[in-house]
Coordinates of C-alpha atoms in Angstrom, one line a residue:
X1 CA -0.7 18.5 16.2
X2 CA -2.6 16.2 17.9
X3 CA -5.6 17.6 19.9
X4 CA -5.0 16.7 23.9
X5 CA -8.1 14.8 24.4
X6 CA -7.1 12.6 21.2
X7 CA -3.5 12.1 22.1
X8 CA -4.6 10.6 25.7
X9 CA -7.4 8.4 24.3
X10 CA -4.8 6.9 22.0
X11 CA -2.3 6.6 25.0
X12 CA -4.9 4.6 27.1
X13 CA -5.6 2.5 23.6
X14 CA -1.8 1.8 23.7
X15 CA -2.4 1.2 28.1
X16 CA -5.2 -0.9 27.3
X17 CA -3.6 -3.3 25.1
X18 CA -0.2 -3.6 27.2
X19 CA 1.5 -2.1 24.0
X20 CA 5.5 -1.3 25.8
X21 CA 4.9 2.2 25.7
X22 CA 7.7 4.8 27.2
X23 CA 7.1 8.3 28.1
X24 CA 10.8 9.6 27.5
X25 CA 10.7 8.7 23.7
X26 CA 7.9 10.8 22.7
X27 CA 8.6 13.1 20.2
X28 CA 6.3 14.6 17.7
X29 CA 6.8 12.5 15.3
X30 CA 6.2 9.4 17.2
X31 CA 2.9 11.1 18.4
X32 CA 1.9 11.4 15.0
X33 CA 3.2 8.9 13.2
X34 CA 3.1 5.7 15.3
X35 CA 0.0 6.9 17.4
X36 CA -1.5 7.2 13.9
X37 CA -1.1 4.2 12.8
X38 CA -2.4 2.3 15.9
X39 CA -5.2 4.3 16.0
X40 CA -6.0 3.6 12.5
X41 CA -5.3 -0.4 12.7
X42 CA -7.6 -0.2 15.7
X43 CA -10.2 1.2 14.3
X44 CA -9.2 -0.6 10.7
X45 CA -10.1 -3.7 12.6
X46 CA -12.7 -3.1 14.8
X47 CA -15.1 -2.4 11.8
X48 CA -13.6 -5.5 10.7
X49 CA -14.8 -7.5 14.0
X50 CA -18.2 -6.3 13.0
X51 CA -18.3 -6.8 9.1
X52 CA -20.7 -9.5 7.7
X53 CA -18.1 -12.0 6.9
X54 CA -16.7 -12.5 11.1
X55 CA -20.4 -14.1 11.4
X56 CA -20.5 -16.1 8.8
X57 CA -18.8 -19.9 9.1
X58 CA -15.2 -19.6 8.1
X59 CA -15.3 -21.0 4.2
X60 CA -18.6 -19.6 3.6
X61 CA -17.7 -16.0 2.3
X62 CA -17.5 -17.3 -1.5
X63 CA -20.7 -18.8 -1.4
X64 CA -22.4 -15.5 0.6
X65 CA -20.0 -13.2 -2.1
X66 CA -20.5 -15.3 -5.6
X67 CA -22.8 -12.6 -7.4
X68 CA -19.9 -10.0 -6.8
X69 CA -16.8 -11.8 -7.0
X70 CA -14.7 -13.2 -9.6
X71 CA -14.6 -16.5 -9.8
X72 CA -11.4 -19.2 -8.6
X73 CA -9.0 -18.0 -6.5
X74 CA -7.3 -14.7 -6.7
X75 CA -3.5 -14.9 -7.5
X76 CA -1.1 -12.0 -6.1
X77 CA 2.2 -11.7 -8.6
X78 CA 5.2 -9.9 -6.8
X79 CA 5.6 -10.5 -2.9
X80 CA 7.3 -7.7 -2.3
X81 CA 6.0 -5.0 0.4
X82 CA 2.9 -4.6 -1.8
X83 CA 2.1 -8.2 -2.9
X84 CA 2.5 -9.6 0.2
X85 CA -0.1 -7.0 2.2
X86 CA -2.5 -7.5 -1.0
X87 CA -2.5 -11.4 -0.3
X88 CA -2.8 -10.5 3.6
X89 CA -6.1 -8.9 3.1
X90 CA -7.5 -11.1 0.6
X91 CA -6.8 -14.1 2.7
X92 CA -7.8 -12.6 6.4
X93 CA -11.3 -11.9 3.8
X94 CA -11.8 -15.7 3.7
X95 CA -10.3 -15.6 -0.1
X96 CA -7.7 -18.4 -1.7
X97 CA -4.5 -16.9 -2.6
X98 CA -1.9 -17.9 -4.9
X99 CA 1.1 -15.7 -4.1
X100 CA 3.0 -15.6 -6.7
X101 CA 7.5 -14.3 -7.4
X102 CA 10.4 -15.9 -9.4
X103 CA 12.5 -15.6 -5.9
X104 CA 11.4 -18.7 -3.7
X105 CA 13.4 -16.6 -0.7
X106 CA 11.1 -13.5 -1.3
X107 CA 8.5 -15.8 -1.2
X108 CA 10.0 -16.8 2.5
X109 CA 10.0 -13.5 3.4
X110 CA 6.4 -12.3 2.4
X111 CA 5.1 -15.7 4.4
X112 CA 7.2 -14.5 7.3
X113 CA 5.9 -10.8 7.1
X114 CA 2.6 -12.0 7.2
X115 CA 2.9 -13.7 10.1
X116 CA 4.5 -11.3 12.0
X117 CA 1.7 -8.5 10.8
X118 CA -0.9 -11.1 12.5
X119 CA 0.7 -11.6 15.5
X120 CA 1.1 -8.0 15.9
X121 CA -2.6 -8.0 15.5
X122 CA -3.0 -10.3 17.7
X123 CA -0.7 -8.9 20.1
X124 CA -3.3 -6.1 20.7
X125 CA -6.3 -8.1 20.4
X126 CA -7.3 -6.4 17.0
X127 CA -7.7 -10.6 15.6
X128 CA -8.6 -13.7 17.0
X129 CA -6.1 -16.4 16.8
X130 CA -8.6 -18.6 14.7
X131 CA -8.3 -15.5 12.2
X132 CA -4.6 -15.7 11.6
X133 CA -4.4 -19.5 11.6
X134 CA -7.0 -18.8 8.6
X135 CA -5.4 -16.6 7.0
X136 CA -2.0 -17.7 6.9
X137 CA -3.9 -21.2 5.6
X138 CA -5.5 -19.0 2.7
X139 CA -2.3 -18.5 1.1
X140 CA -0.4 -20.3 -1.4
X141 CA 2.9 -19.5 -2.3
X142 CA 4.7 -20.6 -6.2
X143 CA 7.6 -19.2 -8.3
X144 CA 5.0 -20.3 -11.9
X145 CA 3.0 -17.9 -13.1
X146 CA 1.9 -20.4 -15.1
X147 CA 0.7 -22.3 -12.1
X148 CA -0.4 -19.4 -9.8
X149 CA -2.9 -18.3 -12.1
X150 CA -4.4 -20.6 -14.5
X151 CA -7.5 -21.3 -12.7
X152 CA -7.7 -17.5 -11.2
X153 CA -10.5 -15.2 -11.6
X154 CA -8.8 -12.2 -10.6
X155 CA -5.0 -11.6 -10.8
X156 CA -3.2 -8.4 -9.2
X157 CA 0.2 -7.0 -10.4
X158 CA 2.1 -5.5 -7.9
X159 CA 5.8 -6.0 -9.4
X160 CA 8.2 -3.0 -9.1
X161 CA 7.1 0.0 -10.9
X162 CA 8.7 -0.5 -14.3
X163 CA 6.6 -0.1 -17.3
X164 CA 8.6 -2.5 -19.6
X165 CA 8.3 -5.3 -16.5
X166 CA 4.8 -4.8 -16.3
X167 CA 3.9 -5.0 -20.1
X168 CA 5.9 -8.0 -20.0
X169 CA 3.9 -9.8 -17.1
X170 CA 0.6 -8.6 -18.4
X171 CA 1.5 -10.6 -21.8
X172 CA 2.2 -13.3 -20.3
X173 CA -0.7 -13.2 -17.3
X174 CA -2.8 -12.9 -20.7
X175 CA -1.5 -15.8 -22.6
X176 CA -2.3 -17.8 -19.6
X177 CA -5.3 -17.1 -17.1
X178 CA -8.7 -17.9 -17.9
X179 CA -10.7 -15.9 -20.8
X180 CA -13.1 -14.6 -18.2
X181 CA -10.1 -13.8 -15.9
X182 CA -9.9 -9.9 -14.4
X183 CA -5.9 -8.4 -15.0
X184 CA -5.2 -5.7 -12.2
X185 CA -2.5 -3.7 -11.7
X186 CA -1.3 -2.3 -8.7
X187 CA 0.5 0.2 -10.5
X188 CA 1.0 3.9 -8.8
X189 CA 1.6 6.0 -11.8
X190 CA 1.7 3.8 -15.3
X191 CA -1.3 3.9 -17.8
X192 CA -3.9 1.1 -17.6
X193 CA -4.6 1.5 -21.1
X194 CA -0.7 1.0 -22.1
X195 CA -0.9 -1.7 -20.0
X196 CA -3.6 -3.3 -21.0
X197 CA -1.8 -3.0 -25.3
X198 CA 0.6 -6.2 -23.7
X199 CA -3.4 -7.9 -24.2
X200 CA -5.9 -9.7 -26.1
X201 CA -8.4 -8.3 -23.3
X202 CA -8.3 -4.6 -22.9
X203 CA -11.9 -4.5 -21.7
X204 CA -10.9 -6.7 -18.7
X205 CA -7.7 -4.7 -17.3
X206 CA -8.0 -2.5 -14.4
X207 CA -6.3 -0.6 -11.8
X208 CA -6.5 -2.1 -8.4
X209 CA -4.2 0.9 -6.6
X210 CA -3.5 -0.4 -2.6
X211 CA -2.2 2.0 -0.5
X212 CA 0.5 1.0 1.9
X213 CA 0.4 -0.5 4.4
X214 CA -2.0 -2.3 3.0
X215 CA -4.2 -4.1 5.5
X216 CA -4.3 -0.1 7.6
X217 CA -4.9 1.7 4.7
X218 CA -8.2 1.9 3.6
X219 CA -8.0 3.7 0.1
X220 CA -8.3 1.5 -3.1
X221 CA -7.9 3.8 -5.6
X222 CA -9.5 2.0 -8.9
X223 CA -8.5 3.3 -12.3
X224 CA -10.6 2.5 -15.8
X225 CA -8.7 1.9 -18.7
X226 CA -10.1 2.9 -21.9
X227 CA -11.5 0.0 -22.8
X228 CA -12.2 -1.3 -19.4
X229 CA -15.5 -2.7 -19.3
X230 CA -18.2 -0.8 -16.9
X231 CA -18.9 -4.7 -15.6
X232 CA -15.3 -5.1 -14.3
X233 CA -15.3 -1.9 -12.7
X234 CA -18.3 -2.4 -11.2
X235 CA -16.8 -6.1 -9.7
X236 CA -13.9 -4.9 -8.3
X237 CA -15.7 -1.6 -6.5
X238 CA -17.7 -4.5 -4.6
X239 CA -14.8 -6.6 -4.3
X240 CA -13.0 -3.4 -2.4
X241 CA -15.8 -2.9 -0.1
X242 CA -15.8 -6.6 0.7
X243 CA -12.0 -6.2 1.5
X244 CA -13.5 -3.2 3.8
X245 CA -11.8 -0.8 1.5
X246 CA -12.8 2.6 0.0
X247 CA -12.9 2.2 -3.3
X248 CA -12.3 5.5 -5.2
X249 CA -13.1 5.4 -9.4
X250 CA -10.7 7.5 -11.6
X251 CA -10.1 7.6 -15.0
X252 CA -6.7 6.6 -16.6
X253 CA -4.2 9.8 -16.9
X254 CA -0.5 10.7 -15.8
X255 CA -0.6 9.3 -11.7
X256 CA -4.9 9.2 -11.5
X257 CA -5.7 11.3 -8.9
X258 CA -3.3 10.0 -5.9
X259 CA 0.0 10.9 -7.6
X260 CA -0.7 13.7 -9.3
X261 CA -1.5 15.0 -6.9
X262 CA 0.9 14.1 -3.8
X263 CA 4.4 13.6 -6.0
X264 CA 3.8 17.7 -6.9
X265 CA 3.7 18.1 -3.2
X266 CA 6.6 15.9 -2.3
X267 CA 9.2 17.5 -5.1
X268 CA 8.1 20.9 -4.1
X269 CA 9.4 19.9 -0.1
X270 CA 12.6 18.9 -1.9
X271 CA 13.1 21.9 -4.0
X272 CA 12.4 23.9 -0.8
X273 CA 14.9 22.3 0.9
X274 CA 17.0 22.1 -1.9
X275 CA 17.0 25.9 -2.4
X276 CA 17.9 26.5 1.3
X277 CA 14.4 27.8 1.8
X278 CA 13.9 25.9 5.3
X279 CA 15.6 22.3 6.6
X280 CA 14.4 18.8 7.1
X281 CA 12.5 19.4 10.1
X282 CA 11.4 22.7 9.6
X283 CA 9.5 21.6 6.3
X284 CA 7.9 18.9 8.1
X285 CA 7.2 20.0 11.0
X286 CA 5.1 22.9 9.0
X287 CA 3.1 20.8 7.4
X288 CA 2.4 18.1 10.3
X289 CA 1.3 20.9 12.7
X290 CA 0.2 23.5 10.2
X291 CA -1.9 20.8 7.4
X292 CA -2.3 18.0 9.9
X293 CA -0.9 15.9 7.5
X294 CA 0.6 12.5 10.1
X295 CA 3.8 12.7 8.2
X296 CA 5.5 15.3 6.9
X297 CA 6.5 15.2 3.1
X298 CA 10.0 14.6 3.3
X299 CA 9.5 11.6 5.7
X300 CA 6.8 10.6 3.5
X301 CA 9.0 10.3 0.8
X302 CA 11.4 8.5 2.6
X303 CA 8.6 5.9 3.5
X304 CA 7.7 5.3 -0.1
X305 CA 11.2 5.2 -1.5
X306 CA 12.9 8.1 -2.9
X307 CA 13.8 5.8 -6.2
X308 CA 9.3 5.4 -6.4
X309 CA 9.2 9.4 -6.1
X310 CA 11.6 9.4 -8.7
X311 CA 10.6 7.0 -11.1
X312 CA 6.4 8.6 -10.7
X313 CA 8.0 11.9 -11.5
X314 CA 9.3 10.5 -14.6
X315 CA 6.0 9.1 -15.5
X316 CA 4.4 12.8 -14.8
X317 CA 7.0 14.2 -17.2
X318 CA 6.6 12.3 -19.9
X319 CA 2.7 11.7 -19.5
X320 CA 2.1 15.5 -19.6
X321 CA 5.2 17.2 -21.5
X322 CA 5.4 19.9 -18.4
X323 CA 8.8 20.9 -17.1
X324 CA 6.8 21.4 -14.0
X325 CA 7.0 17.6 -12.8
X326 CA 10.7 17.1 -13.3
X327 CA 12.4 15.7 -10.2
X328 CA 14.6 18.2 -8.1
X329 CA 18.1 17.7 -8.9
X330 CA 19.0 16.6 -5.2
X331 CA 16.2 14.1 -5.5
X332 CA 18.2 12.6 -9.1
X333 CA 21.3 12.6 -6.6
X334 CA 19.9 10.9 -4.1
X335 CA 18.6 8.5 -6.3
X336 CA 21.8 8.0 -7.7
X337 CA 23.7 8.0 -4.3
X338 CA 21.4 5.3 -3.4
X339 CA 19.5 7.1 -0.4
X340 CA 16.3 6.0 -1.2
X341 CA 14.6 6.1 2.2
X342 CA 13.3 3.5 5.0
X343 CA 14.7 0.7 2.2
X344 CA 18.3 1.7 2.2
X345 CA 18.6 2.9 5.7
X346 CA 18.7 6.8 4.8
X347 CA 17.2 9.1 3.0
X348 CA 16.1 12.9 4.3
X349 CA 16.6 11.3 7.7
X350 CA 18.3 7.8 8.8
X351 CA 16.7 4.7 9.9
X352 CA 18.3 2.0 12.5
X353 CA 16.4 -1.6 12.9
X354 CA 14.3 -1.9 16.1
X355 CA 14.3 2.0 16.7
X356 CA 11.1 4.2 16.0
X357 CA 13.4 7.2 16.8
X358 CA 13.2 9.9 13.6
X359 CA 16.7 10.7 13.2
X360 CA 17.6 13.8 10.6
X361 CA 20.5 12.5 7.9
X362 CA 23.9 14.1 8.9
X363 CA 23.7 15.5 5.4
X364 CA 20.7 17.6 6.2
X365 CA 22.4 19.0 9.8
X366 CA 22.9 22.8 10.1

């Protein structure tokens, strides 16, 4: 739980910025969740006020940034919930952006997501208008690979996380980009190295690993390959502190470090449930008061898709050959029910447009 002194500073943040804030919807899940993730955009943003780039003139970070960087633009493929924060942060960096999907109405969709992200920024004075009118310019949107990357000098991945997709864009973001080109892949759980077989350049494949949201979080988790060159990896740790990220190196194994470790934890909450050890809230609320963790596991699983749990689970399994990371049966049948979560409107609990309310799934009622 939130110590008092913290939960009151974060109130008058909230006071402070005239964010709409009502006393009778608290809950402690709002306190944690949503008071959170203010507190962490604020902060997120303030150390972006003061970085090196908001006082240099706008167009003048790849000249400051040209030992570090790769060269051209960077080009973004998928502009889904992934793609499109990865292009947000590139572009509110100063960077061009070629955003990049075969769906011209996703490609609506991400622009429009953007723009609401920045105003919401703007909206508690955590951006200057200047900044989102730059950023917003930054970004280039096409349905051609071809196009969106020939003249790139780094191009992130961050399709849905399908290994035969992935192998499949990496040939062909191989057959096209520059020689001297960087391949990234936002990939969660799928080997670099296999990956980087769909190439003529293993040495310059990486993992580029955002955490979501993407312009709050400030994790990059960066995984080698085994070929990747100690030169790329070396680039793209600069790059992430330049996108005033952490970046964190691992080495390429069954779900790096992240994954490994959090999907155990997250199929565990399900088998305990499963199992009739303790309920929904019960197993939440035990680890949000007891672990400070912000989000309890099975809400945390909702918010990164119960299909993603799946689907890394899988990965674990096969990566490994242990029993141990098989998906809980009632996760399979969730799957397969399609309750995935936030993006289906249930999952362990339900979720209703324009309400922050945490609502259990009738299923999970005693």
């Amino acid at each position: 739980m939130l110590p008092t002194v913290v939960f009151h500073g974060i109130v008058r943040c909230y006071a402070q910025f005239g964010v709409p804030f009502s006393w009778h919807q608290l809950s402690i899940s709002f306190i944690e969740s949503e008071l959170l993730t203010f507190a962490s955009e604020y902060f997120y943003f303030q150390s972006f006020r003061k970085s090196k780039f908001t006082n240099l003139p706008f167009g003048e970070e790849e000249k400051f940034n040209y030992m570090t960087n790769p060269g051209g633009p960077f080009s973004v493929i998928g502009a889904g919930t992934m793609g499109n924060g990865i292009a947000h942060v590139f572009a509110q960096h100063g960077f061009k952006v070629n955003l990049i999907d075969i769906s011209e109405e996703q490609l609506k969709k991400a622009i429009s997501t953007i723009g609401k992200n920045l105003d919401r920024q703007l909206t508690k004075e955590m951006i200057r208008k200047e900044i989102k009118e730059e950023t917003l310019a930054n970004i280039t949107t096409t349905t051609s690979v071809k196009e969106g990357i020939k003249d790139s000098g780094l191009v992130v991945e961050a399709a849905t996380e399908n290994a035969d997709l992935k192998l499949k864009i990496f040939k062909e973001m191989d057959e096209t980009a520059p020689d001297d080109c960087i391949l990234a892949s936002n990939t969660s759980s799928i080997s670099i190295t296999k990956i980087a077989s769909a190439t003529k350049r293993p040495e310059m494949v990486i993992g580029m690993h955002f955490m979501n949201p993407v312009p709050v979080m400030k994790l990059v988790e960066i995984i080698n390959g085994y070929a990747t060159k100690k030169e790329v990896t070396n680039k793209i740790v600069e790059l992430s502190k330049q996108l005033e990220k952490i970046p964190c190196v691992v080495n390429d194994y069954p779900g790096f470090i992240s994954n490994r470790i959090l999907m155990p934890m997250i199929n565990e909450a399900i088998y305990s449930l499963y199992e009739g050890v303790a309920g929904v809230e019960e197993i939440d609320s035990v680890m949000k008061l007891g672990m400070a963790h912000p989000m309890g596991p099975l809400q945390l699983a909702d918010f990164i898709g119960l299909d993603v749990c799946y689907s890394i689970l899988n990965v674990l399994v096969d990566g490994f050959g242990n029993p141990k990371y098989a998906p809980c049966p009632l996760l399979t049948n969730m799957v397969n029910a399609g309750k995935l979560g936030v993006k289906s409107g249930e999952g362990f609990y339900k979720y209703t447009a324009g309400s922050k309310e945490l609502v259990m799934s009738e299923r999970f009622r005693r």
